[in-house]
Short mmCIF file of C-alpha atoms in Angstrom, two decimals:
data_model
loop_
_atom_site.label_atom_id
_atom_site.label_comp_id
_atom_site.label_asym_id
_atom_site.label_seq_id
_atom_site.Cartn_x
_atom_site.Cartn_y
_atom_site.Cartn_z
CA MET A 1 -14.51 1.40 -79.75
CA THR A 2 -18.02 2.61 -80.53
CA LYS A 3 -19.53 5.31 -78.42
CA ALA A 4 -22.15 2.93 -77.03
CA ILE A 5 -19.65 0.30 -75.97
CA ARG A 6 -17.41 2.91 -74.37
CA GLN A 7 -20.31 4.28 -72.37
CA GLU A 8 -21.26 0.80 -71.24
CA ASN A 9 -17.72 0.23 -70.05
CA LEU A 10 -17.61 3.56 -68.31
CA TYR A 11 -20.96 3.31 -66.53
CA GLY A 12 -21.36 -0.40 -66.17
CA ALA A 13 -18.21 -2.42 -66.18
CA GLU A 14 -15.27 -0.20 -65.37
CA ASP A 15 -16.77 2.58 -63.34
CA TRP A 16 -17.42 0.63 -60.14
CA THR A 17 -13.94 -0.86 -60.08
CA VAL A 18 -12.35 2.51 -60.55
CA VAL A 19 -14.47 4.04 -57.84
CA TYR A 20 -13.90 1.09 -55.52
CA THR A 21 -10.16 1.17 -55.98
CA SER A 22 -9.99 4.91 -55.52
CA PHE A 23 -11.99 4.83 -52.33
CA LYS A 24 -10.08 1.87 -51.01
CA ASN A 25 -6.76 3.67 -51.36
CA ALA A 26 -7.95 7.11 -50.30
CA ASP A 27 -7.09 8.32 -46.85
CA PHE A 28 -10.11 10.33 -45.81
CA THR A 29 -8.46 11.52 -42.61
CA ALA A 30 -5.78 13.37 -44.53
CA TYR A 31 -6.68 17.03 -44.50
CA ASP A 32 -3.67 19.04 -43.44
CA PHE A 33 -0.22 19.40 -44.95
CA ASP A 34 1.49 16.68 -42.89
CA THR A 35 -1.17 14.00 -43.27
CA LEU A 36 -1.64 14.70 -46.98
CA ARG A 37 2.11 14.53 -47.56
CA GLN A 38 2.38 11.34 -45.53
CA SER A 39 -0.49 9.68 -47.38
CA MET A 40 1.14 10.48 -50.74
CA VAL A 41 4.50 9.09 -49.52
CA ASP A 42 2.70 6.00 -48.29
CA TYR A 43 1.04 5.63 -51.68
CA MET A 44 4.38 5.97 -53.44
CA GLN A 45 6.01 3.40 -51.17
CA VAL A 46 3.27 0.90 -51.80
CA ASN A 47 2.80 1.37 -55.53
CA TYR A 48 6.17 2.54 -56.84
CA ALA A 49 8.68 0.85 -54.55
CA GLU A 50 10.67 -0.48 -57.50
CA GLU A 51 10.96 2.86 -59.32
CA TYR A 52 11.54 5.28 -56.45
CA ASN A 53 12.93 5.25 -52.92
CA ASP A 54 14.51 8.68 -52.46
CA TYR A 55 12.26 9.97 -49.67
CA ILE A 56 14.66 12.48 -48.13
CA GLN A 57 13.34 16.03 -47.76
CA SER A 58 15.91 17.48 -50.15
CA SER A 59 14.69 15.28 -52.99
CA GLU A 60 13.15 17.17 -55.89
CA PHE A 61 10.19 14.82 -56.11
CA ILE A 62 9.44 15.31 -52.39
CA ALA A 63 9.48 19.05 -53.01
CA LEU A 64 6.72 18.50 -55.65
CA LEU A 65 4.79 16.37 -53.14
CA ASP A 66 5.08 19.19 -50.60
CA LEU A 67 3.58 21.56 -53.16
CA VAL A 68 0.64 19.26 -53.84
CA ALA A 69 0.10 18.69 -50.12
CA TYR A 70 0.13 22.46 -49.55
CA VAL A 71 -2.51 22.99 -52.26
CA GLY A 72 -4.52 20.14 -50.79
CA GLN A 73 -4.36 21.72 -47.35
CA ASN A 74 -5.55 25.01 -48.74
CA LEU A 75 -8.48 23.38 -50.53
CA ALA A 76 -9.41 21.35 -47.44
CA PHE A 77 -9.28 24.50 -45.32
CA ARG A 78 -11.63 26.33 -47.67
CA MET A 79 -13.99 23.41 -47.93
CA ASP A 80 -14.05 23.08 -44.17
CA LEU A 81 -14.67 26.78 -43.81
CA ASN A 82 -17.61 26.65 -46.19
CA ALA A 83 -18.99 23.50 -44.55
CA ARG A 84 -18.98 25.26 -41.18
CA GLU A 85 -20.99 28.10 -42.66
CA ASN A 86 -23.85 25.65 -43.33
CA ILE A 87 -24.35 24.86 -39.67
CA LEU A 88 -25.86 27.39 -37.32
CA ASP A 89 -23.60 26.51 -34.42
CA THR A 90 -20.42 27.06 -36.37
CA ALA A 91 -21.42 29.67 -38.95
CA GLU A 92 -19.56 32.93 -38.52
CA LYS A 93 -20.63 35.01 -41.49
CA ARG A 94 -23.67 37.14 -40.77
CA GLU A 95 -25.07 36.31 -44.17
CA SER A 96 -24.83 32.55 -43.52
CA VAL A 97 -26.52 32.83 -40.15
CA LEU A 98 -29.36 34.85 -41.68
CA ARG A 99 -29.86 32.29 -44.46
CA ILE A 100 -30.00 29.39 -42.03
CA ALA A 101 -32.39 31.35 -39.84
CA ARG A 102 -34.60 32.01 -42.85
CA MET A 103 -34.68 28.29 -43.62
CA LEU A 104 -35.95 27.71 -40.06
CA SER A 105 -38.73 30.27 -40.67
CA TYR A 106 -37.14 32.71 -38.22
CA LYS A 107 -37.30 36.33 -39.21
CA PRO A 108 -34.21 38.12 -37.89
CA LYS A 109 -34.68 41.66 -36.64
CA ARG A 110 -32.39 44.60 -36.86
CA VAL A 111 -31.10 46.24 -33.71
CA ARG A 112 -33.63 47.68 -31.27
CA VAL A 113 -32.43 50.71 -29.42
CA ALA A 114 -32.82 51.29 -25.69
CA GLN A 115 -35.63 53.73 -25.00
CA GLY A 116 -37.56 55.03 -22.04
CA LEU A 117 -39.48 57.91 -20.55
CA LEU A 118 -37.52 60.61 -18.73
CA LYS A 119 -39.35 62.56 -16.06
CA VAL A 120 -39.14 66.35 -16.04
CA THR A 121 -38.11 66.98 -12.43
CA SER A 122 -37.37 70.71 -12.63
CA VAL A 123 -37.89 73.60 -15.00
CA GLN A 124 -36.29 77.00 -15.46
CA THR A 125 -37.21 79.77 -17.85
CA SER A 126 -35.58 82.97 -18.98
CA GLU A 127 -39.00 84.39 -19.85
CA SER A 128 -40.60 86.83 -17.45
CA ILE A 129 -43.61 84.95 -16.08
CA LEU A 130 -45.60 85.99 -13.01
CA ASP A 131 -47.20 83.52 -10.58
CA SER A 132 -50.56 84.16 -8.80
CA LEU A 133 -48.71 86.23 -6.16
CA GLY A 134 -47.21 88.43 -8.85
CA GLN A 135 -43.73 87.03 -8.31
CA ASP A 136 -41.40 86.85 -11.33
CA LEU A 137 -40.39 83.24 -12.06
CA SER A 138 -37.65 84.00 -14.57
CA ASN A 139 -34.32 82.23 -13.95
CA LYS A 140 -35.73 80.35 -10.94
CA THR A 141 -35.46 76.60 -10.71
CA ILE A 142 -38.83 75.12 -9.92
CA SER A 143 -38.87 71.44 -8.95
CA TRP A 144 -41.66 68.98 -9.41
CA GLY A 145 -42.94 67.67 -6.08
CA ALA A 146 -40.15 69.26 -4.04
CA ASP A 147 -42.53 71.52 -2.17
CA PRO A 148 -45.95 70.03 -1.37
CA SER A 149 -47.56 73.44 -1.36
CA GLU A 150 -50.01 74.23 -4.11
CA LEU A 151 -47.97 77.34 -5.00
CA GLU A 152 -44.98 75.35 -6.19
CA TYR A 153 -47.27 73.11 -8.24
CA GLU A 154 -48.97 76.16 -9.72
CA ARG A 155 -45.60 77.75 -10.55
CA PHE A 156 -44.46 74.57 -12.30
CA MET A 157 -47.65 74.42 -14.32
CA THR A 158 -47.38 78.13 -15.18
CA VAL A 159 -43.93 77.60 -16.67
CA MET A 160 -45.08 74.47 -18.51
CA ASN A 161 -48.10 76.32 -19.89
CA SER A 162 -45.78 79.00 -21.26
CA VAL A 163 -44.09 76.22 -23.24
CA PHE A 164 -47.28 74.66 -24.49
CA SER A 165 -49.27 75.83 -27.47
CA SER A 166 -51.86 78.47 -26.49
CA ASN A 167 -54.78 76.27 -27.47
CA ASN A 168 -53.27 73.36 -25.62
CA PRO A 169 -52.78 74.41 -21.97
CA PHE A 170 -52.49 71.94 -19.13
CA GLY A 171 -55.90 70.31 -18.69
CA THR A 172 -56.72 70.54 -22.38
CA PRO A 173 -54.44 67.93 -23.93
CA ALA A 174 -54.07 67.31 -27.64
CA HIS A 175 -54.67 63.67 -26.99
CA ARG A 176 -55.77 61.73 -23.94
CA SER A 177 -55.81 58.04 -23.15
CA VAL A 178 -56.71 56.11 -20.01
CA ASN A 179 -55.43 52.69 -19.20
CA THR A 180 -58.59 50.74 -18.34
CA SER A 181 -56.84 48.23 -16.14
CA THR A 182 -54.63 50.59 -14.04
CA GLY A 183 -56.59 53.81 -14.42
CA ASN A 184 -53.43 55.68 -15.35
CA ILE A 185 -54.04 58.80 -17.39
CA PHE A 186 -51.83 59.65 -20.38
CA GLU A 187 -52.03 63.07 -22.01
CA ILE A 188 -50.14 64.58 -24.92
CA TYR A 189 -49.27 68.29 -24.86
CA LYS A 190 -47.91 70.13 -27.88
CA CYS A 191 -45.19 72.69 -27.43
CA GLU A 192 -45.09 76.05 -29.12
CA ASN A 193 -41.85 75.56 -31.03
CA SER A 194 -39.90 78.79 -31.54
CA THR A 195 -37.64 76.98 -34.07
CA PRO A 196 -38.46 73.78 -35.95
CA ILE A 197 -36.97 70.86 -34.11
CA ILE A 198 -37.49 67.09 -34.09
CA ASN A 199 -34.97 66.02 -31.43
CA TYR A 200 -32.79 67.19 -28.59
CA PRO A 201 -29.52 65.25 -28.52
CA ILE A 202 -28.09 64.50 -25.08
CA SER A 203 -25.38 62.20 -23.78
CA ALA A 204 -25.55 60.00 -20.74
CA VAL A 205 -23.29 57.50 -19.04
CA ALA A 206 -24.74 54.01 -18.91
CA ASP A 207 -22.74 51.22 -17.22
CA GLY A 208 -19.59 53.30 -17.48
CA THR A 209 -20.05 54.01 -21.17
CA ASN A 210 -20.85 57.42 -22.57
CA LEU A 211 -23.78 57.03 -24.98
CA ASN A 212 -25.75 59.32 -27.23
CA PHE A 213 -29.46 59.68 -26.66
CA ASP A 214 -32.10 61.69 -28.47
CA ILE A 215 -35.08 63.26 -26.74
CA VAL A 216 -37.84 62.93 -29.29
CA PRO A 217 -41.53 63.86 -29.44
CA VAL A 218 -44.03 61.41 -28.07
CA GLU A 219 -47.51 60.45 -29.19
CA ILE A 220 -50.19 57.88 -28.33
CA ASP A 221 -51.33 55.77 -31.23
CA THR A 222 -54.85 54.44 -31.79
CA ALA A 223 -54.01 51.31 -29.80
CA GLY A 224 -52.99 53.41 -26.80
CA SER A 225 -49.27 52.73 -27.15
CA ILE A 226 -46.66 55.40 -26.50
CA GLN A 227 -44.42 55.94 -29.47
CA GLN A 228 -42.38 58.42 -31.47
CA PRO A 229 -44.22 60.19 -34.26
CA SER A 230 -42.72 60.51 -37.71
CA PRO A 231 -40.12 63.32 -37.69
CA ASP A 232 -41.68 66.48 -39.10
CA TYR A 233 -40.16 69.93 -38.73
CA ASN A 234 -43.61 71.41 -39.20
CA SER A 235 -45.05 69.53 -36.25
CA SER A 236 -44.87 70.62 -32.68
CA PHE A 237 -42.66 68.91 -30.10
CA ASN A 238 -44.87 66.83 -27.83
CA LEU A 239 -44.58 66.05 -24.13
CA LEU A 240 -46.38 63.34 -22.18
CA TYR A 241 -48.23 63.96 -18.94
CA ARG A 242 -48.94 60.90 -16.89
CA ASN A 243 -50.97 60.58 -13.67
CA ASP A 244 -51.30 57.40 -11.63
CA SER A 245 -53.56 59.11 -9.07
CA LYS A 246 -50.98 58.76 -6.29
CA GLY A 247 -50.04 62.42 -6.03
CA VAL A 248 -47.16 64.49 -7.27
CA GLY A 249 -44.71 62.50 -5.16
CA SER A 250 -45.31 59.41 -7.29
CA THR A 251 -42.53 58.62 -9.73
CA LYS A 252 -45.17 57.87 -12.37
CA THR A 253 -46.92 61.20 -12.12
CA GLY A 254 -45.67 64.25 -13.95
CA PHE A 255 -44.34 65.32 -17.33
CA PHE A 256 -42.23 62.92 -19.37
CA VAL A 257 -40.20 62.99 -22.53
CA LEU A 258 -39.30 60.02 -24.72
CA ALA A 259 -35.57 59.25 -24.88
CA LYS A 260 -33.98 56.88 -27.40
CA GLN A 261 -30.43 55.66 -27.66
CA GLY A 262 -28.50 56.81 -30.71
CA TYR A 263 -28.95 59.87 -32.78
CA THR A 264 -31.24 61.05 -35.50
CA ALA A 265 -29.71 61.46 -38.95
CA SER A 266 -31.25 62.21 -42.30
CA ARG A 267 -30.21 62.14 -45.91
CA ASP A 268 -31.82 63.60 -49.02
CA GLU A 269 -31.99 61.60 -52.23
CA VAL A 270 -33.27 63.20 -55.40
CA LEU A 271 -35.27 60.80 -57.58
CA ILE A 272 -36.15 62.47 -60.81
CA SER A 273 -38.04 59.53 -62.28
CA PRO A 274 -39.31 56.19 -60.91
CA GLN A 275 -36.70 53.42 -60.91
CA SER A 276 -37.34 49.73 -60.39
CA ASN A 277 -35.39 47.86 -57.68
CA LEU A 278 -33.54 50.97 -56.66
CA ILE A 279 -31.00 50.35 -53.92
CA ILE A 280 -29.65 53.26 -51.91
CA ASP A 281 -26.63 52.49 -49.71
CA LEU A 282 -26.60 54.25 -46.35
CA GLU A 283 -23.67 54.67 -44.05
CA GLN A 284 -23.71 52.56 -40.87
CA THR A 285 -26.59 50.47 -42.26
CA SER A 286 -26.09 47.81 -39.62
CA SER A 287 -26.69 50.34 -36.86
CA ILE A 288 -30.05 51.59 -38.09
CA SER A 289 -32.70 50.46 -35.67
CA GLU A 290 -35.49 48.04 -36.50
CA ASP A 291 -38.24 50.59 -36.01
CA ASP A 292 -36.75 54.05 -36.06
CA PHE A 293 -36.38 54.73 -39.71
CA TYR A 294 -38.60 56.95 -41.78
CA VAL A 295 -38.82 57.48 -45.51
CA GLN A 296 -40.66 60.53 -46.65
CA THR A 297 -41.35 62.27 -49.88
CA VAL A 298 -40.55 65.94 -49.31
CA ASP A 299 -40.78 69.01 -51.46
CA ALA A 300 -37.97 71.45 -52.12
CA ALA A 301 -38.79 73.29 -48.93
CA GLY A 302 -38.63 70.12 -46.83
CA ASN A 303 -42.40 69.82 -46.31
CA ILE A 304 -43.56 66.22 -46.06
CA LEU A 305 -45.70 65.21 -49.00
CA LYS A 306 -45.92 61.52 -48.29
CA GLU A 307 -44.96 58.91 -45.69
CA TRP A 308 -43.62 55.68 -47.10
CA LYS A 309 -44.51 52.34 -45.61
CA ARG A 310 -42.41 49.40 -44.76
CA VAL A 311 -42.67 46.39 -47.05
CA GLY A 312 -42.52 42.94 -45.48
CA ASN A 313 -39.05 41.56 -44.93
CA LEU A 314 -37.80 40.44 -48.30
CA ASP A 315 -34.15 40.57 -47.41
CA TYR A 316 -33.27 40.74 -43.73
CA THR A 317 -30.13 42.70 -44.30
CA ASN A 318 -32.01 45.60 -45.84
CA ILE A 319 -34.95 47.77 -45.09
CA VAL A 320 -37.41 47.82 -47.92
CA VAL A 321 -39.89 50.64 -48.14
CA ASN A 322 -42.59 51.63 -50.57
CA SER A 323 -45.86 53.45 -50.67
CA TYR A 324 -48.34 51.05 -52.08
CA GLY A 325 -51.76 52.49 -51.40
CA ASN A 326 -54.15 53.21 -54.24
CA SER A 327 -53.49 56.90 -53.95
CA GLU A 328 -49.73 56.40 -53.62
CA LYS A 329 -48.92 54.36 -56.66
CA ASP A 330 -46.31 56.71 -58.06
CA CYS A 331 -43.61 54.74 -56.26
CA THR A 332 -44.55 51.45 -57.84
CA LYS A 333 -44.98 52.64 -61.39
CA MET B 1 22.45 -3.14 -58.39
CA ARG B 2 21.06 0.26 -57.81
CA ARG B 3 20.41 1.06 -54.20
CA PHE B 4 18.86 4.54 -54.38
CA LYS B 5 16.43 5.53 -57.13
CA GLY B 6 15.24 9.03 -57.56
CA TYR B 7 14.21 11.86 -59.81
CA ASN B 8 15.89 15.05 -61.00
CA THR B 9 15.10 17.68 -63.58
CA VAL B 10 17.94 20.13 -62.86
CA GLY B 11 19.92 20.75 -66.01
CA LYS B 12 17.62 18.50 -68.06
CA GLU B 13 14.88 19.46 -70.40
CA PHE B 14 14.16 16.19 -72.12
CA GLY B 15 14.87 12.54 -71.71
CA ASN B 16 15.43 10.47 -68.67
CA PHE B 17 14.88 12.25 -65.36
CA LYS B 18 15.91 9.26 -63.29
CA LEU B 19 19.03 9.44 -61.12
CA TYR B 20 20.65 6.75 -59.04
CA ASP B 21 22.92 6.18 -56.05
CA ILE B 22 25.82 8.62 -55.51
CA ASP B 23 24.68 10.98 -58.25
CA LEU B 24 21.25 11.11 -56.69
CA VAL B 25 22.63 11.67 -53.18
CA LYS B 26 24.86 14.49 -54.35
CA ARG B 27 22.00 16.06 -56.22
CA ASP B 28 19.80 15.90 -53.15
CA LEU B 29 22.54 17.61 -51.13
CA LEU B 30 22.90 20.36 -53.71
CA ASN B 31 19.15 20.83 -53.75
CA GLU B 32 19.21 21.87 -50.14
CA ILE B 33 22.47 23.81 -50.28
CA TYR B 34 21.19 25.87 -53.19
CA THR B 35 17.89 26.60 -51.43
CA ARG B 36 17.85 29.83 -49.46
CA LYS B 37 16.92 29.06 -45.87
CA GLY B 38 13.29 29.90 -45.10
CA THR B 39 12.05 29.73 -48.68
CA ARG B 40 10.88 26.08 -48.72
CA LEU B 41 7.13 25.54 -48.35
CA MET B 42 6.12 24.65 -44.77
CA SER B 43 9.82 24.10 -43.82
CA PRO B 44 11.35 27.30 -42.46
CA THR B 45 14.55 25.58 -41.30
CA TYR B 46 15.23 23.88 -44.64
CA GLY B 47 17.99 25.36 -46.84
CA SER B 48 21.34 27.04 -46.61
CA ILE B 49 22.44 30.37 -45.08
CA VAL B 50 25.06 30.99 -47.78
CA TRP B 51 22.67 33.15 -49.86
CA ASP B 52 22.15 35.40 -46.85
CA LEU B 53 25.91 35.81 -46.33
CA LEU B 54 26.62 36.40 -49.96
CA PHE B 55 27.09 40.16 -49.66
CA ASP B 56 28.85 40.07 -46.27
CA PRO B 57 32.64 40.29 -46.05
CA LEU B 58 33.98 36.77 -45.98
CA TYR B 59 35.71 36.92 -42.61
CA ASP B 60 36.52 33.88 -40.44
CA ASP B 61 33.25 33.97 -38.58
CA ALA B 62 31.27 33.93 -41.85
CA ILE B 63 33.36 31.03 -43.16
CA GLU B 64 32.77 29.17 -39.86
CA ALA B 65 29.03 29.80 -40.10
CA ILE B 66 28.95 28.41 -43.65
CA ARG B 67 30.93 25.34 -42.57
CA ASP B 68 28.60 24.67 -39.66
CA ASP B 69 25.61 25.08 -41.88
CA CYS B 70 27.01 22.65 -44.46
CA LEU B 71 27.77 20.15 -41.72
CA ARG B 72 24.21 20.51 -40.41
CA ILE B 73 22.79 19.85 -43.85
CA ILE B 74 25.04 16.87 -44.57
CA ASN B 75 24.27 15.31 -41.18
CA LYS B 76 20.60 15.22 -42.15
CA ASP B 77 21.37 12.69 -44.83
CA PRO B 78 22.64 9.37 -43.37
CA ARG B 79 24.06 8.41 -46.75
CA LEU B 80 26.80 11.02 -46.50
CA LYS B 81 29.55 12.12 -44.14
CA MET B 82 31.58 15.25 -44.42
CA LEU B 83 35.35 14.99 -44.49
CA GLN B 84 36.27 18.53 -45.26
CA CYS B 85 34.68 21.85 -46.15
CA ASN B 86 36.61 24.68 -47.79
CA VAL B 87 34.99 28.03 -48.22
CA THR B 88 36.70 30.50 -50.57
CA GLU B 89 35.79 33.45 -52.64
CA ASN B 90 36.69 34.53 -56.15
CA ILE B 91 36.65 38.27 -55.90
CA ASP B 92 37.01 38.82 -59.65
CA GLN B 93 33.89 36.79 -60.35
CA GLN B 94 32.17 37.89 -57.10
CA THR B 95 31.61 34.31 -56.18
CA ILE B 96 31.67 32.19 -52.99
CA ILE B 97 32.83 28.69 -53.55
CA VAL B 98 32.05 25.84 -51.13
CA ALA B 99 34.14 22.78 -51.79
CA LEU B 100 33.04 19.64 -49.91
CA ALA B 101 34.95 16.41 -49.46
CA LEU B 102 32.42 13.68 -48.68
CA ILE B 103 32.13 9.97 -48.02
CA TYR B 104 29.30 8.11 -49.69
CA VAL B 105 28.49 5.76 -46.76
CA PRO B 106 26.93 2.73 -48.52
CA THR B 107 30.12 2.07 -50.51
CA SER B 108 32.55 4.15 -48.42
CA THR B 109 33.46 6.01 -51.56
CA THR B 110 35.16 9.44 -51.30
CA THR B 111 33.71 12.15 -53.46
CA GLU B 112 33.85 15.88 -53.95
CA LEU B 113 31.15 18.45 -54.39
CA ILE B 114 31.60 22.08 -55.28
CA ALA B 115 28.78 24.56 -54.78
CA THR B 116 29.19 27.99 -56.29
CA PHE B 117 27.23 31.05 -55.20
CA ASN B 118 27.48 34.06 -57.47
CA ARG B 119 27.00 37.57 -56.10
CA THR B 120 26.20 39.14 -59.44
CA THR B 121 23.38 36.90 -60.53
CA SER B 122 22.49 35.27 -57.18
CA THR B 123 21.75 32.07 -59.08
CA GLU B 124 23.44 28.80 -58.52
CA MET B 125 26.06 27.33 -60.77
CA LEU B 126 26.64 23.65 -60.58
CA GLU B 127 30.03 22.08 -60.84
CA GLY B 128 31.43 18.70 -60.12
#
């Protein structure tokens, strides 16, 4: 048979009959071991009734059918499993869900941690500080708004001023912002750090669960939003003063710190020379928050030389960072 | 005329694998008796307990258990009925021997079947 004739037979004459016969005899509801086995036995009984009729379980041929049915069940299970991964309702793998979401133009986010402002309700200092009456305030607990007298307020501010940087006393904030709609005043005060620090870890019970929180510095960006500055051991620790013009008894008036769930961790990576498509695996990658990650170029002493910027989401399972300004092209060389 | 038509490769490497009637029925019975219970795919109750008793002392309760098990297996096949079951051991050859007297129901023929379980090799030896 020439090649051309054979192809004609395959594609034109024979092919449809073969396909038709196959589909006619196939049992498309047979997926598991029992139904696959039964469909094969049925097929044998219809097509080979004259040659074989030993359908007892102990028959050797039935043992072979069992084996084929078992393999068929395994294949069907895996096909079913993969088919389910293509549908958002039934997909269970994180990677599958993210791919379907990307097809729907949805950009998945990483986890966002709980955060909020904690009000400083009382202060205590071991430092010997005198109030306007000459009274030593060391080791005394001074509460905010507990005593309406001006003396208590003055004592509280005296202690706070001893914490603040000398060129940054209360009334002379490092940064000030006023909410034009509510009239609330927001001021940033820098502390005089005795030791370099970027966070104060604390723990708190929330809904019966003991959780880690970090008290972190706070700043007001150019848009007037309260946020955490990039961690820098050479920077001062900042506090927020807020005043809603309703007196010291107001819950929204006083000094505040920014608290975030989780903990701050860092890791040093030494990059001797630029590398393309470098991937650095971090522990607990899935728990790193959407916003609270920072990549910095630091020198041997830990001083920050450069802040890296986030690149648009290329792969939603990873965080991609780079410094791509004209003056920061060393990372993209 | 052949009533039962089947397939068997045990003891055959080439040639005709077809088996018929009483030979086929006996072969099917041996297939199950020589299968250790729990080893058949998707059939945990299929097979014989003899392999599990192979290294136990062959006291009366073990012999009774083997008899009951053989009866259970034979009763699964409507083509056979058990007349007698003798369980013995050959200590020199470390072997348990199960001798079955059977009736092949379609023709009411009496037949014998001997299944041998060897302790040394734990592999079946077919006789009869």
